[in-house]
Coordinates of C-alpha atoms in Angstrom, one line a residue:
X670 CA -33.0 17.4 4.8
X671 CA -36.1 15.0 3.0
X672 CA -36.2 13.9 7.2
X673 CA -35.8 17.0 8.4
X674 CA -38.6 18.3 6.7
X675 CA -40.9 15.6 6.6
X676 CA -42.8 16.5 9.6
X677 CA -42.2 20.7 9.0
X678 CA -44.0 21.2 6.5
X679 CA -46.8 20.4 8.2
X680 CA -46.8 22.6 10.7
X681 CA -46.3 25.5 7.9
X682 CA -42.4 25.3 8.5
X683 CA -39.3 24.4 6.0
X684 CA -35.7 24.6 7.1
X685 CA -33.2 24.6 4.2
X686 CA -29.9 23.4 4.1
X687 CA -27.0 26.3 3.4
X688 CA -23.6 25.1 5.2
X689 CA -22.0 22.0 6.3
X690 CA -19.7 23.9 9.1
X691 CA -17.4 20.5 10.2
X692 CA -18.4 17.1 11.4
X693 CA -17.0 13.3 12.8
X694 CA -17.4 10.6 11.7
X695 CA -16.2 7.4 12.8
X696 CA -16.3 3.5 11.2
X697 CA -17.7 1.2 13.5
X698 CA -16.9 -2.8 12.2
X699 CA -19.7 -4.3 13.5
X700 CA -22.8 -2.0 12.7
X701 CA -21.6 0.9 9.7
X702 CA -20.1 4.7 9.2
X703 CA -21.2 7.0 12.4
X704 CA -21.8 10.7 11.2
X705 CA -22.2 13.7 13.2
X706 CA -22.7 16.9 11.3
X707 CA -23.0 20.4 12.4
X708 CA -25.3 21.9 9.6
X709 CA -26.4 25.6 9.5
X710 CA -29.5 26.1 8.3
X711 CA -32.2 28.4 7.7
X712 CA -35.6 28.4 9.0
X713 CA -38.6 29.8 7.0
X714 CA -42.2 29.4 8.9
X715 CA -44.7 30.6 6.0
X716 CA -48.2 30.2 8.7
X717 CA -49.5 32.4 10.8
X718 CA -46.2 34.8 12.0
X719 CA -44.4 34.7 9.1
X720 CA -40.2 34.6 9.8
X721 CA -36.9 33.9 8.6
X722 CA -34.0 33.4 10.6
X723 CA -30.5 31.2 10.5
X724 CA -30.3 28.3 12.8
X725 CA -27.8 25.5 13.5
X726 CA -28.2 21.9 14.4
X727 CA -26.2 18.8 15.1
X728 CA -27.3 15.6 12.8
X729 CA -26.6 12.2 14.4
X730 CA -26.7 9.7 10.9
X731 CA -25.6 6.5 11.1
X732 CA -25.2 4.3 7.4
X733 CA -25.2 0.8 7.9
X734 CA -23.2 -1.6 5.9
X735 CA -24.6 -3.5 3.6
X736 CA -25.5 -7.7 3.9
X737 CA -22.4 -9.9 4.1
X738 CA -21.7 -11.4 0.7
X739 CA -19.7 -14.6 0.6
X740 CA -17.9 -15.3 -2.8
X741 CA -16.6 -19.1 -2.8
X742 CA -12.9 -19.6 -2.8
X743 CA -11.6 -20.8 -6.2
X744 CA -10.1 -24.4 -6.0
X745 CA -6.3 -24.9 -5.6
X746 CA -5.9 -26.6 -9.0
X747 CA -7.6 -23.7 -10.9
X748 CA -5.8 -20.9 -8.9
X749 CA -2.2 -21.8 -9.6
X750 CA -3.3 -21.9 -13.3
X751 CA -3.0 -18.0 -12.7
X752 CA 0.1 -16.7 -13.2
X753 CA 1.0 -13.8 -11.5
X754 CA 3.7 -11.5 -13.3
X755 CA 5.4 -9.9 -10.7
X756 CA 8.0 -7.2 -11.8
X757 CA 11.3 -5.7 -9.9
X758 CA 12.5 -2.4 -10.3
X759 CA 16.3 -2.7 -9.0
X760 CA 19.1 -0.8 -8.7
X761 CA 22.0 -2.1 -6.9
X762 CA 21.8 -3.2 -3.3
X763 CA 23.1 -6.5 -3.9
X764 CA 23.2 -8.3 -0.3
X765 CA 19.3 -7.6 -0.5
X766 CA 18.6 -8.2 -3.9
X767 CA 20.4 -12.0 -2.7
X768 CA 18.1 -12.1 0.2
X769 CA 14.6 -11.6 -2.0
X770 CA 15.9 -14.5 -4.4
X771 CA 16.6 -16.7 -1.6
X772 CA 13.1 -15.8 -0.6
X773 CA 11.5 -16.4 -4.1
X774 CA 13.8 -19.8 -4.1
X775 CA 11.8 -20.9 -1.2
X776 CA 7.9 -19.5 -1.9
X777 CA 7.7 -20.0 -5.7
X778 CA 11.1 -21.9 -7.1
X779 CA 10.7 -25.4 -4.4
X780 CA 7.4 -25.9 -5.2
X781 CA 7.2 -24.9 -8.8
X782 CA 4.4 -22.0 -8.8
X783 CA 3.4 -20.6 -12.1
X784 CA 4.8 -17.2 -11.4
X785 CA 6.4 -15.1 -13.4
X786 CA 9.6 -12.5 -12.3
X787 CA 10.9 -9.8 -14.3
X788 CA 13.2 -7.8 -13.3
X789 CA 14.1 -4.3 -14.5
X790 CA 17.6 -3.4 -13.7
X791 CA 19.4 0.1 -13.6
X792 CA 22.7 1.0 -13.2
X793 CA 23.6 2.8 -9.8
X794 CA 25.4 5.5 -9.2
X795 CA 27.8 4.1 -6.5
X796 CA 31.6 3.2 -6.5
X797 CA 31.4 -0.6 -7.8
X798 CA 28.7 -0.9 -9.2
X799 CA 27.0 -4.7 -8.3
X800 CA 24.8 -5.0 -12.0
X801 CA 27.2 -8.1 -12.7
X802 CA 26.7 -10.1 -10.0
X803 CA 22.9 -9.4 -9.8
X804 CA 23.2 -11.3 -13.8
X805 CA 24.7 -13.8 -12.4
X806 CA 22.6 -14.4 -9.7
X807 CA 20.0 -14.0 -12.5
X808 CA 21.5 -16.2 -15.1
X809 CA 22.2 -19.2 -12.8
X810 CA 18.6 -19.0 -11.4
X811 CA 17.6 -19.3 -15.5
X812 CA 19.7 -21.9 -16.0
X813 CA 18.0 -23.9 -13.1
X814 CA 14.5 -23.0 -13.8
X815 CA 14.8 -24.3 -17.8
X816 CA 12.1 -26.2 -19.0
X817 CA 9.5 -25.2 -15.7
X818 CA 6.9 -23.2 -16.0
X819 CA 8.3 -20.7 -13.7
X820 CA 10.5 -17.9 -15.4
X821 CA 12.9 -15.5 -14.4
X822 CA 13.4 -12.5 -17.1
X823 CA 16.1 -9.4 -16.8
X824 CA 15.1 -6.4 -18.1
X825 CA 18.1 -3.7 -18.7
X826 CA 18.4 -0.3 -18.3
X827 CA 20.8 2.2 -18.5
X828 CA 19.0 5.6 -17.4
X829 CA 18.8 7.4 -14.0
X830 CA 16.4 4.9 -11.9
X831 CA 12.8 5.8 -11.7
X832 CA 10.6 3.3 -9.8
X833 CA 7.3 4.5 -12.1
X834 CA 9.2 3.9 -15.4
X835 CA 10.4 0.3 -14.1
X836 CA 7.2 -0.6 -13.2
X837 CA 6.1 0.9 -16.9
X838 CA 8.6 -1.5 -18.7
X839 CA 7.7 -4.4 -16.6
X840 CA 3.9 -3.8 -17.5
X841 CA 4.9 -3.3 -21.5
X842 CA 6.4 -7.1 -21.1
X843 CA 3.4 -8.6 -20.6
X844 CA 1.3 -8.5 -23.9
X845 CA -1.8 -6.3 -23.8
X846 CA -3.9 -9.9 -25.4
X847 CA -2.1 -11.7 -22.4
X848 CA -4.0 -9.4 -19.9
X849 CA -1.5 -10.5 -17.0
X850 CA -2.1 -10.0 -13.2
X851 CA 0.2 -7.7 -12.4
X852 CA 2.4 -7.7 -8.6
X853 CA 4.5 -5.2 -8.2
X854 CA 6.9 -5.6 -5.5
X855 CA 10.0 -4.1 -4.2
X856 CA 13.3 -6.0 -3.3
X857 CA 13.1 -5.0 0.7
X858 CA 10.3 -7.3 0.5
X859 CA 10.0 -11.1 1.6
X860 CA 6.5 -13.0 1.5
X861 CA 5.2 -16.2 2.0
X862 CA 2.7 -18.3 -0.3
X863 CA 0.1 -17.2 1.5
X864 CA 0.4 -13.6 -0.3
X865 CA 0.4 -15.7 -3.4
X866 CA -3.1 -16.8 -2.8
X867 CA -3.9 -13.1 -1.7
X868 CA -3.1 -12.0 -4.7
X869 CA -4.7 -14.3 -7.4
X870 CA -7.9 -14.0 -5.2
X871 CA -8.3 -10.4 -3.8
X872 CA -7.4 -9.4 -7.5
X873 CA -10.6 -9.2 -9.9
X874 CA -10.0 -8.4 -13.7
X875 CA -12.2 -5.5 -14.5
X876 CA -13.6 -4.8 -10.8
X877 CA -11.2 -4.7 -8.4
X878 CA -7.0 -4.0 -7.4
X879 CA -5.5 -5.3 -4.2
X880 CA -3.3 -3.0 -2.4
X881 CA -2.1 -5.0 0.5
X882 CA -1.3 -3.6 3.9
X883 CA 2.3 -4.5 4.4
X884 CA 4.1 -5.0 8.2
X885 CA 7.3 -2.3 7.6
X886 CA 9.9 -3.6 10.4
X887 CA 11.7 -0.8 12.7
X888 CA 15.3 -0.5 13.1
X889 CA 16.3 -3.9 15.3
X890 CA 19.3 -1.9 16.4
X891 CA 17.8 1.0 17.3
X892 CA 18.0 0.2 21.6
X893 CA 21.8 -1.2 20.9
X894 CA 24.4 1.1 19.0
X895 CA 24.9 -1.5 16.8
X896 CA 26.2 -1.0 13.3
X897 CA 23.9 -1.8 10.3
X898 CA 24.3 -4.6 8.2
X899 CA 22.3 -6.4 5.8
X900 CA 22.3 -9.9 6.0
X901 CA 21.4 -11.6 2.4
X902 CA 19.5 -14.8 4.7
X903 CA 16.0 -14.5 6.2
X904 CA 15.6 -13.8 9.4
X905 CA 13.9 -16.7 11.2
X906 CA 11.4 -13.9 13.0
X907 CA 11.0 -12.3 10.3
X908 CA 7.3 -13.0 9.9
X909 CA 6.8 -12.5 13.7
X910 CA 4.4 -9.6 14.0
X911 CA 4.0 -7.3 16.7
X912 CA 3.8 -3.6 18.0
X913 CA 7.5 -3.5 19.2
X914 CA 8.8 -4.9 15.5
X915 CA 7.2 -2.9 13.5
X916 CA 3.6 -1.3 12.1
X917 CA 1.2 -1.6 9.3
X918 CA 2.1 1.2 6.6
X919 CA -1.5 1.8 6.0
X920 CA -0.5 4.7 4.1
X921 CA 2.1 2.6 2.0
X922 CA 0.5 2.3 -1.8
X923 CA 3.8 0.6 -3.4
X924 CA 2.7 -2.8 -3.6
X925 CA -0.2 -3.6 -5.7
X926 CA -1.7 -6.5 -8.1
X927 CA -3.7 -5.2 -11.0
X928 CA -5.0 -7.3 -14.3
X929 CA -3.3 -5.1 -17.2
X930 CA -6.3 -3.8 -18.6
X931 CA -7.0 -2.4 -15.6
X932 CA -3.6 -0.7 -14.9
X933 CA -4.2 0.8 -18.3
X934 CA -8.2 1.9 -17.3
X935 CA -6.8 4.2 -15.1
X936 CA -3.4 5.6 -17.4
X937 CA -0.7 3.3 -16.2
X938 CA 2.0 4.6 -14.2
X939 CA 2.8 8.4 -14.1
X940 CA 6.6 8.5 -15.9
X941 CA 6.8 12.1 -14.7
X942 CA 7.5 10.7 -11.7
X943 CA 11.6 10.3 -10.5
X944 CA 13.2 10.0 -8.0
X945 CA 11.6 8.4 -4.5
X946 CA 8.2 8.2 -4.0
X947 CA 4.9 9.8 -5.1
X948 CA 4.3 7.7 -7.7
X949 CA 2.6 4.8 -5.7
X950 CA -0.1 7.8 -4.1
X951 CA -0.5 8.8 -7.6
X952 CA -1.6 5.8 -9.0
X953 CA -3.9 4.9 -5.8
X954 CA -5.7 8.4 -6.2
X955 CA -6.1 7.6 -10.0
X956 CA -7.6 3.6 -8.9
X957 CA -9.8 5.2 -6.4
X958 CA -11.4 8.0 -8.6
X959 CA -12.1 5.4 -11.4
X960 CA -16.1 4.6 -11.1
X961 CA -15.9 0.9 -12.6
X962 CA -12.7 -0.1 -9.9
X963 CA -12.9 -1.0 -6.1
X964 CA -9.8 -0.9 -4.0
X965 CA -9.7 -3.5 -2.0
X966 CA -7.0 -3.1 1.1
X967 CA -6.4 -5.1 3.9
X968 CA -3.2 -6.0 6.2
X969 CA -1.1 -9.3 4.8
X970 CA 1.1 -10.6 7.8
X971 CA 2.8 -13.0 5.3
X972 CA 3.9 -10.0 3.2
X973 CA 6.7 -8.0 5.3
X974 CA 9.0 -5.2 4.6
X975 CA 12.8 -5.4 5.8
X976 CA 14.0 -2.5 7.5
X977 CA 16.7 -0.7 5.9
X978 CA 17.7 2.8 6.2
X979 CA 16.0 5.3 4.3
X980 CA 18.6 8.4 2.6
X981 CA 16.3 11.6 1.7
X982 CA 18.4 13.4 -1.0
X983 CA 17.2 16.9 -1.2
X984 CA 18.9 17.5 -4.3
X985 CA 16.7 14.7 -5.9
X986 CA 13.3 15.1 -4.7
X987 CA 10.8 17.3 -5.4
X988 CA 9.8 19.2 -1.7
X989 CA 6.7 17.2 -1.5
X990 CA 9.0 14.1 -2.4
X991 CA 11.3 15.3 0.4
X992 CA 8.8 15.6 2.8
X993 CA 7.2 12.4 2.2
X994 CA 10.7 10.7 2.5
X995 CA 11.5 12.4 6.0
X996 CA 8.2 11.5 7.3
X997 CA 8.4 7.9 6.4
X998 CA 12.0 7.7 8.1
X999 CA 10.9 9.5 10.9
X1000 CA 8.1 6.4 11.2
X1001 CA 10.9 3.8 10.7
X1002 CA 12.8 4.1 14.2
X1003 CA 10.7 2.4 17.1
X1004 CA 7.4 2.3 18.3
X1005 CA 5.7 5.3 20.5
X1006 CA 6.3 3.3 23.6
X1007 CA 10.1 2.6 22.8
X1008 CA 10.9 5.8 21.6
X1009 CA 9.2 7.1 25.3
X1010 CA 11.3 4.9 27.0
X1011 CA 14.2 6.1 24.9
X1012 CA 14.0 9.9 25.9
X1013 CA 13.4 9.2 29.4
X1014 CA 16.2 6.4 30.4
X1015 CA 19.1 9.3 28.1
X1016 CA 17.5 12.4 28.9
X1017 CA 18.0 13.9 32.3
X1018 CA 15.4 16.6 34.1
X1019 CA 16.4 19.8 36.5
X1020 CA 16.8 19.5 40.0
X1021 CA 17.8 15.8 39.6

């Protein structure tokens, strides 16, 4: 309006601002944030013929980014000196819970990163349930682990599961003097040590937490009435990314590193929370409206989420937690393009 009026008041005019009726705006990655705004506005002319009457205009801003700013990569042998603490929350699902170790056998065990794993077992409410063997899996990786600098930790419950209140109890493991970096991560997960190095860098105590963009994998079986299974080995594709395997969940805010003083800057995880979902949005919204914390996002292709089916128990969830649950099920089953080609090759038309 400072613009607007720059030149006005010269000629014995003034237009005030009253109503921002709706606008655009688009981010263009080369040159800034594109803004078009349709503003209502009144215009008061004070010389000669004195009037007052409403007016609307379009406003075409454009607000360029700011210079590029380069901070220097910190050297191998100081990064692994980092430990990252990444905690579990688990319940059941043993086949996969066998697949993510032979994962973290592979990216942190081989080589002997200075990670940490703790993981925060519940009992499930299914007929057998698998809490023993996941120990044992557990207790044989301690036993070959002793006397490295990598640990494995188990963490037992015995209340309903609540992803927030895992995550809670992993946190409260780390001292609060220790300051940990903080990964949480879920067990449909498998990574590569390149998301190691994401973490420890795109993760700045006191000024910034790293919510990664994850690949989420469709249903492989969805063009073939195949049966599901889960298979506790990798795939070899796995880490293969494209449209027709799956899509960024940019709207996905469970996986995050964050120092613990910062998790705590912002009121730690919301144990209100039960049951699926919710609590990863809450604690983004929290990050984002802190004034001293950037979010930094951006898509890791070496950090993939496994499909698996997703069950939406209505007598669980909340009907916001319900509706999230349906809507990220419905986004699990193909790509646009296969799901097109799926309605027309099994649906038939009239007159055909």
């Amino acid at each position: 309006m400072e613009g607007i009026n720059a030149i006005s008041k010269e000629r014995g005019r003034v237009i005030d601002f009253k109503e921002l009726l709706y606008g655009y705006y688009r981010v263009n990655p080369r040159l800034g944030v594109d803004y078009i705004l349709d503003l209502l506005l009144v215009y008061k002319k004070y010389r000669g013929r004195k009037m007052i009457f409403p007016v609307r205009r379009h406003a075409y801003l454009q607000q360029a980014f700011g210079p590029l700013q380069l901070r220097r990569s910190p050297l191998v042998a100081h990064e692994s000196s980092n430990r990252i603490h990444f905690v579990l929350p688990l319940s059941g699902r043993l086949a996969i819970f066998q697949r993510f170790m032979n994962n973290f056998q592979r990216v942190c065990v081989e080589p002997d990163e200075n990670v940490r794993l703790v993981i925060v077992l519940y009992p499930t409410m299914e007929n057998e349930d698998p809490s023993d063997e996941i120990k044992s899996i557990v207790l044989a990786f301690q036993r070959r682990i002793r006397g490295r600098k990598l640990q494995v930790e188990l963490i037992e419950r015995q209340e309903a599961f609540a992803r927030a209140a895992a995550l809670e109890t992993g946190k409260s493991s780390c001292q609060l003097e220790d300051d940990c970096l903080l990964a949480f991560i879920d067990v449909d997960m498998v990574f590569t040590e390149k998301t190691l190095h994401h973490i420890r860098s795109h993760t700045i105590r006191g000024r910034q937490v790293y919510f990664p963009i994850v690949f989420s994998q469709f249903d492989p079986s969805f063009r073939a009435p195949l049966t599901y299974s889960v298979d506790s080995e990798i795939a070899v594709d796995v880490f293969e990314i494209d449209d027709d395997r799956g899509y960024w969940r940019f709207y996905g805010f469970g996986i995050v590193s964050v120092y613990r003083s910062d998790l705590e800057r912002v009121g730690g995880m919301n144990t209100s929370i039960h049951g699926w979902g919710q609590e990863d949005v809450d604690l983004y919204d929290r990050t984002v409206a802190h004034a001293d914390l950037a979010v930094f996002r951006a898509p890791d292709p070496a950090l993939v989420h496994v499909f698996h089916p997703i069950a939406c128990d209505g007598s669980k969830l909340t009907d916001k937690q319900k509706k999230m649950c349906i809507g990220t099920r419905a986004g699990t089953y193909a790509s646009q393009q296969r799901l097109a080609r799926y309605w027309i090759d099994n649906h038939s038309y009239a007159g055909e």
